[in-house]
Coordinates of N, CA and C in Angstrom, one line a residue:
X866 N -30.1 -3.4 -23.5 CA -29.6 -4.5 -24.3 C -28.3 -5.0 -23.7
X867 N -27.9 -6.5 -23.3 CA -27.2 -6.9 -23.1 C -26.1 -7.0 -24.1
X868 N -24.9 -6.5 -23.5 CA -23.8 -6.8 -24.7 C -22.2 -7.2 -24.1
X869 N -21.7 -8.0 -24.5 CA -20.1 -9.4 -23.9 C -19.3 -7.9 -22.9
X870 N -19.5 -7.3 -23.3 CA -18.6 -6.4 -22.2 C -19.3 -5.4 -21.5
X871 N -18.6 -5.3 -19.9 CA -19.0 -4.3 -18.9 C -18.2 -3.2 -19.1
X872 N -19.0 -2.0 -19.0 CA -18.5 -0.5 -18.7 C -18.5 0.3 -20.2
X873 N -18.3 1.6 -20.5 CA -17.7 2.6 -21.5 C -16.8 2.5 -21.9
X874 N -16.7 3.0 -23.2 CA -15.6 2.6 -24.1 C -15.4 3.8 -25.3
X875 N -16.8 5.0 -24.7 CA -16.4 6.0 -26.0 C -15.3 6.7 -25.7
X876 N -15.4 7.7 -26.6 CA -14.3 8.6 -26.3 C -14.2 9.4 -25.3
X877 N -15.1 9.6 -24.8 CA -15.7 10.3 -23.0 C -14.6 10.2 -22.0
X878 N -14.0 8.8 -22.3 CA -13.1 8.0 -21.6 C -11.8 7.9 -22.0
X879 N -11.7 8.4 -23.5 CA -10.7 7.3 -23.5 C -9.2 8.1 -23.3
X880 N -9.4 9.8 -22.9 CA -8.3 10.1 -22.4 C -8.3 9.7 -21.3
X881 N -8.9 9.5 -20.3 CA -8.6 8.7 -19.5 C -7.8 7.9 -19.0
X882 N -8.3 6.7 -19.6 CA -7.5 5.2 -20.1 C -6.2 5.6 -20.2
X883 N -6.0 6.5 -21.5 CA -4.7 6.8 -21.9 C -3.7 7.1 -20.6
X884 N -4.4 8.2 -19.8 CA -3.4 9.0 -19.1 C -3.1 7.5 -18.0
X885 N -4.1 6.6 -17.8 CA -3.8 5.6 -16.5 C -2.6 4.7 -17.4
X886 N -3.0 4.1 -18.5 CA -1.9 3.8 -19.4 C -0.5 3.8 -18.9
X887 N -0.3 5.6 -19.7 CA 0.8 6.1 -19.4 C 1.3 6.0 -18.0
X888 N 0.7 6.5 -16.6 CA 1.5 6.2 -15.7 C 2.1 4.3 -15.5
X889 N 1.0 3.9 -15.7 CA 1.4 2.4 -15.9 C 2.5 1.8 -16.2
X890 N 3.3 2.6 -17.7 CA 4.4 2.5 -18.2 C 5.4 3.1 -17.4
X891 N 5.1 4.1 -17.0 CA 5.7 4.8 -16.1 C 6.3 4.2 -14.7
X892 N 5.7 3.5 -14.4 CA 6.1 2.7 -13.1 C 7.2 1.7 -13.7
X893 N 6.9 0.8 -14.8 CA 7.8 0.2 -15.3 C 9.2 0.9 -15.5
X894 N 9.3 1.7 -15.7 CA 10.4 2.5 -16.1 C 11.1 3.1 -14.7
X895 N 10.3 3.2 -14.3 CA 11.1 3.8 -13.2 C 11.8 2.7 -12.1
X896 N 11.1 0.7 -12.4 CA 11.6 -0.3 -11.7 C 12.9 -0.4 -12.9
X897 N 12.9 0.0 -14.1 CA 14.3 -0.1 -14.2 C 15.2 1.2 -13.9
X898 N 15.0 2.4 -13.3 CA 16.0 2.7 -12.9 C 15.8 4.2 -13.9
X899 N 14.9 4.3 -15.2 CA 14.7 5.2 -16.4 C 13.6 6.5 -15.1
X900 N 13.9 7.2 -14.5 CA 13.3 8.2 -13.9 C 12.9 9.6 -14.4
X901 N 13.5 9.7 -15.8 CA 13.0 10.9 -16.6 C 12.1 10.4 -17.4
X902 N 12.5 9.2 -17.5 CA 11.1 8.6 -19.0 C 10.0 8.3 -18.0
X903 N 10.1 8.3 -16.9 CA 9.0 7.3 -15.7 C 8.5 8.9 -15.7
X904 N 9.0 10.2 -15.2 CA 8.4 11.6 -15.1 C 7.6 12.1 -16.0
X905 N 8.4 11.7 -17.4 CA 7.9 12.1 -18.5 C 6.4 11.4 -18.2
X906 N 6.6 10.0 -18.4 CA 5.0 9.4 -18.1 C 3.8 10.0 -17.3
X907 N 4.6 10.4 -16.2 CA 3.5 11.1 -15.5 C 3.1 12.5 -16.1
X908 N 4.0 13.7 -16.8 CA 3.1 14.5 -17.1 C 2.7 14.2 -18.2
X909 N 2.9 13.6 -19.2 CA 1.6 13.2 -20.1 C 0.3 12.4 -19.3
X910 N 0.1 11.8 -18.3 CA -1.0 11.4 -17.6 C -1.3 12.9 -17.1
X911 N -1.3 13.7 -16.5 CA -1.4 15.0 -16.5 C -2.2 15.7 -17.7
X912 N -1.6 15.8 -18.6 CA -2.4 16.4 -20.1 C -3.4 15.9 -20.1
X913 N -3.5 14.7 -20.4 CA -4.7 13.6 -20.6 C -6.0 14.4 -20.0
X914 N -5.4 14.7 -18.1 CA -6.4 14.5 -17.4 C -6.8 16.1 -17.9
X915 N -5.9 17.2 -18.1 CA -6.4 18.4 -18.2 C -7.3 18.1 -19.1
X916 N -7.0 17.1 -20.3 CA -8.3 17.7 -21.5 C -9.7 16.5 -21.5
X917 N -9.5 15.5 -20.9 CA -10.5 14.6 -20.6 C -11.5 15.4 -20.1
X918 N -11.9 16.0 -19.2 CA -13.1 16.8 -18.7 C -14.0 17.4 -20.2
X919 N -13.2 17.8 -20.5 CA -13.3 19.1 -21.9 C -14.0 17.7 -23.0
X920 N -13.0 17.3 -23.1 CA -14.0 15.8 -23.9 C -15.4 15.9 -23.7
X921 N -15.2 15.3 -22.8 CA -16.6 14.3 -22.2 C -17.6 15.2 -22.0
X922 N -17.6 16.9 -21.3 CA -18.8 17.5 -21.9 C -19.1 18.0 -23.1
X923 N -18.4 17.9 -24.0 CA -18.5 17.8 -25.2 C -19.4 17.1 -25.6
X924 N -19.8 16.0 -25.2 CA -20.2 14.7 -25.8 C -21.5 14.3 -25.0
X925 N -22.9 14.1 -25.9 CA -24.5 14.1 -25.4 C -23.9 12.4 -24.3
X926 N -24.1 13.0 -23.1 CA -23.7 11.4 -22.3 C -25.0 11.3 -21.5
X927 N -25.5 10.3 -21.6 CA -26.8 9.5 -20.6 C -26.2 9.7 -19.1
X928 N -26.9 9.7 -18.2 CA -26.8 10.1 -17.4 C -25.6 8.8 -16.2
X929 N -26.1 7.4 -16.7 CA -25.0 6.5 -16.3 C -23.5 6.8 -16.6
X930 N -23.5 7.3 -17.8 CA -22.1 7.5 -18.9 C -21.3 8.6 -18.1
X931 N -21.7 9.7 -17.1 CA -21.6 11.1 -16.4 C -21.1 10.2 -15.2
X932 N -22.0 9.4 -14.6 CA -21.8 8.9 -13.4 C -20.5 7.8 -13.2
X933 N -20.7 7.3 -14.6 CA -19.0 6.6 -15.1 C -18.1 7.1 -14.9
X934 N -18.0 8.1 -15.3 CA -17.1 9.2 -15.7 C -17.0 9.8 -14.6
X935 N -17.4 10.2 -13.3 CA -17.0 10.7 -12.4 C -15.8 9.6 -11.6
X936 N -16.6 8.4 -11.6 CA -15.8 7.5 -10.7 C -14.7 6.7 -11.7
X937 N -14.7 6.5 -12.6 CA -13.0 6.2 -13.6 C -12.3 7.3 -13.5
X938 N -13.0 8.3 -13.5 CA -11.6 9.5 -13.5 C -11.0 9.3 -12.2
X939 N -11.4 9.3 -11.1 CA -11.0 9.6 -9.6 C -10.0 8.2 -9.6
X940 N -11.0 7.0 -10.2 CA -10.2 5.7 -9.6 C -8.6 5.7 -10.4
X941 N -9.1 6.2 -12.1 CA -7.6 6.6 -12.6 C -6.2 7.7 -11.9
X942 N -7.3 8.5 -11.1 CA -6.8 9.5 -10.4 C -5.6 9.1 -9.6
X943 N -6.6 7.9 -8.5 CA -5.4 7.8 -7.6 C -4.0 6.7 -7.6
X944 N -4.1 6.5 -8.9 CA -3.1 5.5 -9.4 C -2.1 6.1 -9.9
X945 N -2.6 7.2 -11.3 CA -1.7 8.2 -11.6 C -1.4 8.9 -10.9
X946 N -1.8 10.2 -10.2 CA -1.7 11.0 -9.0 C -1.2 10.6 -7.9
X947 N -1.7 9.5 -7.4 CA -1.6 9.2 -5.6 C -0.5 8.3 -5.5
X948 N -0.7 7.0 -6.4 CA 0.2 5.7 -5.9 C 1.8 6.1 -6.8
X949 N 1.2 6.6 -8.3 CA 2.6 6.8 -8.7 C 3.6 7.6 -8.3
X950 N 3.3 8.8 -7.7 CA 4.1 9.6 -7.1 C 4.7 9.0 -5.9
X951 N 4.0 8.6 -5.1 CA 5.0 7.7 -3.9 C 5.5 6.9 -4.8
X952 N 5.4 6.0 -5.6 CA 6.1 5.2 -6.0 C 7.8 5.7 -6.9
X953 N 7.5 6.8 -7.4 CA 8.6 7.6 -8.0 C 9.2 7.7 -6.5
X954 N 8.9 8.6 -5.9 CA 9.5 9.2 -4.5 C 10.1 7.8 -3.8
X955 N 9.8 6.4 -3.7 CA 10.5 5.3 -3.4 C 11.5 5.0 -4.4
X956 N 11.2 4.9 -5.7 CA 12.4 4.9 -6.3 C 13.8 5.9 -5.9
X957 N 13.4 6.6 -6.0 CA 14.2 7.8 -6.3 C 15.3 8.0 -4.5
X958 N 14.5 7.6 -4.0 CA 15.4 7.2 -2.7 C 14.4 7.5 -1.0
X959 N 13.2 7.7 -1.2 CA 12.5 8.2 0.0 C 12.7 6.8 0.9
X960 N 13.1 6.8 2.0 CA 13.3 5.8 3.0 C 13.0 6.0 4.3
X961 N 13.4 5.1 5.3 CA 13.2 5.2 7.0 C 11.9 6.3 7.3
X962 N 12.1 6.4 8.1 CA 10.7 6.8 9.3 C 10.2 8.2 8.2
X963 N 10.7 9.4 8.0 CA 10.3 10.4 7.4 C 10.2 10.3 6.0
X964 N 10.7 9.6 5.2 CA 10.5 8.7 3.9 C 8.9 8.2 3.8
X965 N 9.0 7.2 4.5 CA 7.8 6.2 4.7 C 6.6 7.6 5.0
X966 N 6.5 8.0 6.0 CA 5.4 8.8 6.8 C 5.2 10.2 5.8
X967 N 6.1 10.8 5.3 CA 6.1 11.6 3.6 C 4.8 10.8 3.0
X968 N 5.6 9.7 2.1 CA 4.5 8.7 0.9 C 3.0 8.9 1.3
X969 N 3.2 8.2 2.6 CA 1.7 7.4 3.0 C 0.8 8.6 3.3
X970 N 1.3 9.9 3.9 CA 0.4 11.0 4.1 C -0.1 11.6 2.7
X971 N 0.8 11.4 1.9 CA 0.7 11.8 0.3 C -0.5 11.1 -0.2
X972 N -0.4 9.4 -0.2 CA -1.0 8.6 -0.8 C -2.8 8.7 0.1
X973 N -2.5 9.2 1.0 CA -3.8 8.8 2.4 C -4.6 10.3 1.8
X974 N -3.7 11.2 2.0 CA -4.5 13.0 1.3 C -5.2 12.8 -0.2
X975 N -4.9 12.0 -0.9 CA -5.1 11.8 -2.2 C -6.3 11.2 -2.3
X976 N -6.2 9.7 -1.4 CA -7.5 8.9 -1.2 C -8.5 10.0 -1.1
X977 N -8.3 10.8 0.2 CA -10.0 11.2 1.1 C -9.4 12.2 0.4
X978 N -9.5 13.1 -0.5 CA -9.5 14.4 -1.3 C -10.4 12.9 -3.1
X979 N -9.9 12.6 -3.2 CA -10.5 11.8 -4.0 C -12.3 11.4 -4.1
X980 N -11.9 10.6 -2.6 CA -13.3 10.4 -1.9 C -14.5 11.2 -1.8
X981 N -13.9 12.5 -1.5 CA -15.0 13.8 -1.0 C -15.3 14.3 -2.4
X982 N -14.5 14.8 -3.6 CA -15.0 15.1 -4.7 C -16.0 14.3 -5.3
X983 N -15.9 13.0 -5.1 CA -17.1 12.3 -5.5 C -18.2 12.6 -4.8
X984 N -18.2 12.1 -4.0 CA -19.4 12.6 -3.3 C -19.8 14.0 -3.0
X985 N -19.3 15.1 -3.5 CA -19.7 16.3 -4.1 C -20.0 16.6 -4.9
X986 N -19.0 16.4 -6.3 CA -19.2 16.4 -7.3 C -20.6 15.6 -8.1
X987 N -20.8 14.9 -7.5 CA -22.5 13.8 -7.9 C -23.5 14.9 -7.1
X988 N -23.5 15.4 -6.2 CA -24.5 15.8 -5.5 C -24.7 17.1 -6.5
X989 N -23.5 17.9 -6.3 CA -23.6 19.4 -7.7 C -24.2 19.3 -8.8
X990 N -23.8 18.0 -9.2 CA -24.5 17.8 -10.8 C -25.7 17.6 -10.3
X991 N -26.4 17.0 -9.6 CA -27.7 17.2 -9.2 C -28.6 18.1 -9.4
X992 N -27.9 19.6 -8.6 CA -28.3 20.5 -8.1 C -27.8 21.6 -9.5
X993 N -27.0 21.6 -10.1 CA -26.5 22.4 -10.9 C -26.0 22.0 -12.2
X994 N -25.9 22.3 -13.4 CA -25.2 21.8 -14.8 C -24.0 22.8 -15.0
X995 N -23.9 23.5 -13.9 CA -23.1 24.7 -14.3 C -21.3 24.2 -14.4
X996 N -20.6 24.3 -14.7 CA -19.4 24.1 -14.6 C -18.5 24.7 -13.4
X997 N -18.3 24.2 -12.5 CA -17.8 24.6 -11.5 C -16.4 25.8 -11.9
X998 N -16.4 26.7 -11.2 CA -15.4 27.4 -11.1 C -14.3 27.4 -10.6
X999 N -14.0 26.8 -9.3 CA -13.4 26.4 -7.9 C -13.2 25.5 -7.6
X1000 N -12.1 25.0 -7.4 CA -11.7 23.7 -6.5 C -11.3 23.7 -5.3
X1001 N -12.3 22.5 -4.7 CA -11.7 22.7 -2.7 C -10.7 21.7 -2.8
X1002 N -9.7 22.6 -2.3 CA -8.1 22.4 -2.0 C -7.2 22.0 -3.5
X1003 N -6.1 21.3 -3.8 CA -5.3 21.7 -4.4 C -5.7 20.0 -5.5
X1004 N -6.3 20.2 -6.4 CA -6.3 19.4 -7.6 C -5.3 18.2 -7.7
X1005 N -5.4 16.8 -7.0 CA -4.4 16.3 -7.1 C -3.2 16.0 -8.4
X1006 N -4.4 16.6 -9.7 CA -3.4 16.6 -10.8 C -2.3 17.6 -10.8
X1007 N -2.2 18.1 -10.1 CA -0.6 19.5 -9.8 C 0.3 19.0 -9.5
X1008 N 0.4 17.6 -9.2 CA 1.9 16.8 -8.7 C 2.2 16.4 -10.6
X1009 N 1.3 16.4 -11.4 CA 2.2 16.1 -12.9 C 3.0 17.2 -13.3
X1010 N 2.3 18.6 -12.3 CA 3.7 20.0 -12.6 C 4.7 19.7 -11.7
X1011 N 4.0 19.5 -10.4 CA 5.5 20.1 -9.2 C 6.7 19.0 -9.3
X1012 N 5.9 17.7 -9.6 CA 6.7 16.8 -9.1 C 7.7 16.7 -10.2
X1013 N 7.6 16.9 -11.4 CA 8.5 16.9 -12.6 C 9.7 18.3 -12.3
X1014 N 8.7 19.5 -11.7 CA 10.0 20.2 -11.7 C 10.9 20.4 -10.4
X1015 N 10.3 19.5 -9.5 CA 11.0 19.5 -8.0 C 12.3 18.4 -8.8
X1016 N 11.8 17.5 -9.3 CA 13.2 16.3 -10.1 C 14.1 17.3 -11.0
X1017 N 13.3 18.2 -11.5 CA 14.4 18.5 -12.9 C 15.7 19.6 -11.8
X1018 N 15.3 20.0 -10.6 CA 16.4 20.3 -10.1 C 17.4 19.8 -8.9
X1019 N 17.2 18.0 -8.8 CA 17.6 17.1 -8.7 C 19.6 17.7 -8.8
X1020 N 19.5 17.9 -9.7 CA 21.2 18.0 -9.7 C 21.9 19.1 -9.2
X1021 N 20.5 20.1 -8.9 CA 21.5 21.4 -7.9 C 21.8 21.0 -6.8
X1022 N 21.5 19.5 -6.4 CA 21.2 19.3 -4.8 C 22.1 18.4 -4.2
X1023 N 22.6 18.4 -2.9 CA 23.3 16.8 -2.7 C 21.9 15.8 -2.4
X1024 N 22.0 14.7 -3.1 CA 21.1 13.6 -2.5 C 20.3 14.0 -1.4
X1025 N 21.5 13.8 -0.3 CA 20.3 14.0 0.9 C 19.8 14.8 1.2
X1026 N 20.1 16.3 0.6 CA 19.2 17.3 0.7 C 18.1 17.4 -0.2
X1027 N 18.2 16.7 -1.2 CA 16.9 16.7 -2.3 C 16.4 15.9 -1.7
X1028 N 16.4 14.5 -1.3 CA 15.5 13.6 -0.6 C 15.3 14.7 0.4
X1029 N 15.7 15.3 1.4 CA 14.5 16.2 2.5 C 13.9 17.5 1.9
X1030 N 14.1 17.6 0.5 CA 13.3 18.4 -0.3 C 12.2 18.1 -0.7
X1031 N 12.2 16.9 -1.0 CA 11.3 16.1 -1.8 C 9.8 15.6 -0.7
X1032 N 10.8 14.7 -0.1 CA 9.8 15.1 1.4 C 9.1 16.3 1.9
X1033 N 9.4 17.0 1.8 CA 8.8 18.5 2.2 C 8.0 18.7 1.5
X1034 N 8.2 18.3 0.5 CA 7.4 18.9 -0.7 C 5.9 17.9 -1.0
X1035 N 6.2 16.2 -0.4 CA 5.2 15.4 -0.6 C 4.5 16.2 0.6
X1036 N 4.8 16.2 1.7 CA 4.1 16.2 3.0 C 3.0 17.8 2.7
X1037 N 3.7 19.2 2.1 CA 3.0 20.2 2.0 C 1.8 19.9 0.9
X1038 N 2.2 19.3 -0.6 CA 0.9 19.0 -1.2 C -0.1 18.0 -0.7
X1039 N 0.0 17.0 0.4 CA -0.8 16.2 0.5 C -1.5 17.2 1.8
X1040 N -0.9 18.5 2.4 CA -1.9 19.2 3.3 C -2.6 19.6 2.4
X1041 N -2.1 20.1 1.2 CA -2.8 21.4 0.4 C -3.9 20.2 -0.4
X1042 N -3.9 19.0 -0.7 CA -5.1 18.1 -1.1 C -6.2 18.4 -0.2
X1043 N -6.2 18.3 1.1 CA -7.1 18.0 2.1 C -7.3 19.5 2.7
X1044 N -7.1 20.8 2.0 CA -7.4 22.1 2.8 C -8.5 22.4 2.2
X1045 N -9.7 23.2 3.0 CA -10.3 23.7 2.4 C -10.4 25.1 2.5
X1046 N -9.4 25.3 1.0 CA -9.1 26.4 0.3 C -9.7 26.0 -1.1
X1047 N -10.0 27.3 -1.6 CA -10.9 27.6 -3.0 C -8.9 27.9 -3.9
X1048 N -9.2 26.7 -4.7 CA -8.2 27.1 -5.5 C -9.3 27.4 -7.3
X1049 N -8.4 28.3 -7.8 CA -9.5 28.7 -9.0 C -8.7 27.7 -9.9
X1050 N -10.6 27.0 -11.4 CA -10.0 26.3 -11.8 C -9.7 27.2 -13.0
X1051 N -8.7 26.5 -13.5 CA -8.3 27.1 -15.0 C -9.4 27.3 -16.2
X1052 N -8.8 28.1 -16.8 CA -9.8 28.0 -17.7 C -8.8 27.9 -19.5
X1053 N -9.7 27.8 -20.3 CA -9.2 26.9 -21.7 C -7.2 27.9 -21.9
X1054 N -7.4 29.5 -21.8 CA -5.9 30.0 -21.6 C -4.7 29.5 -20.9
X1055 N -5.0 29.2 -19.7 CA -4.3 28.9 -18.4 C -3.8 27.4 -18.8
X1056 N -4.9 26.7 -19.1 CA -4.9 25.0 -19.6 C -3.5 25.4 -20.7
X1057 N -4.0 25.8 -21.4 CA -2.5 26.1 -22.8 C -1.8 26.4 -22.1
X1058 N -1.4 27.1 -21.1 CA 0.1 27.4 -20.8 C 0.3 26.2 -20.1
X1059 N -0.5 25.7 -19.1 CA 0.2 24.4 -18.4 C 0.4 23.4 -18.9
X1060 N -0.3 23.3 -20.4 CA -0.1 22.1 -21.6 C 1.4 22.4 -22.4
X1061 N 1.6 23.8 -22.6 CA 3.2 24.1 -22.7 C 3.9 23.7 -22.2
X1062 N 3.9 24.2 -20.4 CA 5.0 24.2 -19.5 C 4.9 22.3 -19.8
X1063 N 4.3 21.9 -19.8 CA 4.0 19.8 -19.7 C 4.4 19.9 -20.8
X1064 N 4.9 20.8 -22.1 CA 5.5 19.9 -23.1 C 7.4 20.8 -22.9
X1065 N 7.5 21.7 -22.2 CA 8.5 21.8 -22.2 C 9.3 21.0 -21.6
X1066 N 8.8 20.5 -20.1 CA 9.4 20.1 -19.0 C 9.8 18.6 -19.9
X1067 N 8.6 17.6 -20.6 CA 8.8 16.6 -21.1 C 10.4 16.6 -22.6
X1068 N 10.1 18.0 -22.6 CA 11.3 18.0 -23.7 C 12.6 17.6 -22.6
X1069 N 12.7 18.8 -21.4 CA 13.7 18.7 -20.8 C 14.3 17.1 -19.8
X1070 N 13.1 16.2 -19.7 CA 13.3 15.0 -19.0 C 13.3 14.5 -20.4
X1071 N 13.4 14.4 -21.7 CA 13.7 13.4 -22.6 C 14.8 14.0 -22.8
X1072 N 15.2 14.8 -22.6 CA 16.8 15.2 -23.4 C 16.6 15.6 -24.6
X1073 N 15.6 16.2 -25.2 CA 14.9 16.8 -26.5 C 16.0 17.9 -27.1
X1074 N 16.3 18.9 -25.7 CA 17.1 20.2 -26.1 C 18.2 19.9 -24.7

């Protein structure tokens, strides 16, 4: 049946949406200069993405609705995950040659780690309904932990040593995107603690306590 609008719109999605949302705002904030509320943004796109999966198999989805849902997650993926964090890391001061060449390895690992889950992840479902246990290499959603608490210790540092921290830190997670290492996925326990630690950290970048 033909109907005025293209694509999904149930709830399958709509943490999703949300979490792309939030970083969205998040970039805003951080062009003015607001870099705890811009962090905060990012790990609530973080949550989103922990519990979006958990949704959506929840939910009787046609087999198009599945195949939606692989490719909006990832495209969400590398906006929240990939582009916002270089974009924070430019705010925040990443510059010249080892600046620039940090981001772009960040943003490039993110892409083709993005890329290849798709094209695995479709092929699995194929072959299997089972819920995967394992992730090859490092879940690009882990920059909504590191990258909030590599900033929250922003003030032990002088500038230029946090900027070559910070660097260090983009350049090692965008190897650990593209290794193939079995990182284990969480399961519903683990999820709670890292949905804690993402409401602590958001207390401590809002100035809550």
């Amino acid at each position: 049946m033909k109907t005025l609008w293209i694509g999904f719109y149930n709830y399958s999605v709509i943490l999703t949406y949300l979490g792309l949302i939030s970083s969205v705002i998040g970039m805003t904030q951080a062009l003015e200069g607001k870099f705890g509320t811009a962090i905060a943004c990012l790990v609530i796109s973080g949550i989103c993405d922990m519990l979006d999966g958990k949704v959506a198999r929840a939910m009787d989805r046609t087999e198009d609705e599945k195949q939606f849902g692989i490719q909006i997650d990832s495209l969400c993926d590398l906006i929240c995950f990939g582009a916002f964090p270089a974009f924070l890391g430019y705010g925040l001061g990443l510059r010249g040659f080892w600046g620039m060449t940090a981001m772009c390895l960040y943003v490039l690992a993110a892409v083709i780690r993005l890329g290849y889950f798709n094209v695995m992840e479709e092929k699995r479902q194929k072959e299997t309904h089972q819920v995967r246990k394992y992730y090859q290499g490092l879940p690009v959603t882990s920059i909504a932990i590191i990258f909030p608490l590599v900033y929250l210790m922003r003030p032990y540092f002088g500038n230029a040593v946090y900027l070559r921290v910070l660097i260090g830190v983009m350049v090692v997670v965008a190897i650990l995107f593209v290794s193939n290492i079995k990182v284990y996925k969480p399961g519903n326990k683990m999820i709670a603690v890292f949905i804690g630690l993402g409401v602590v950290i958001l207390a401590k970048l809002l100035h809550v306590f």
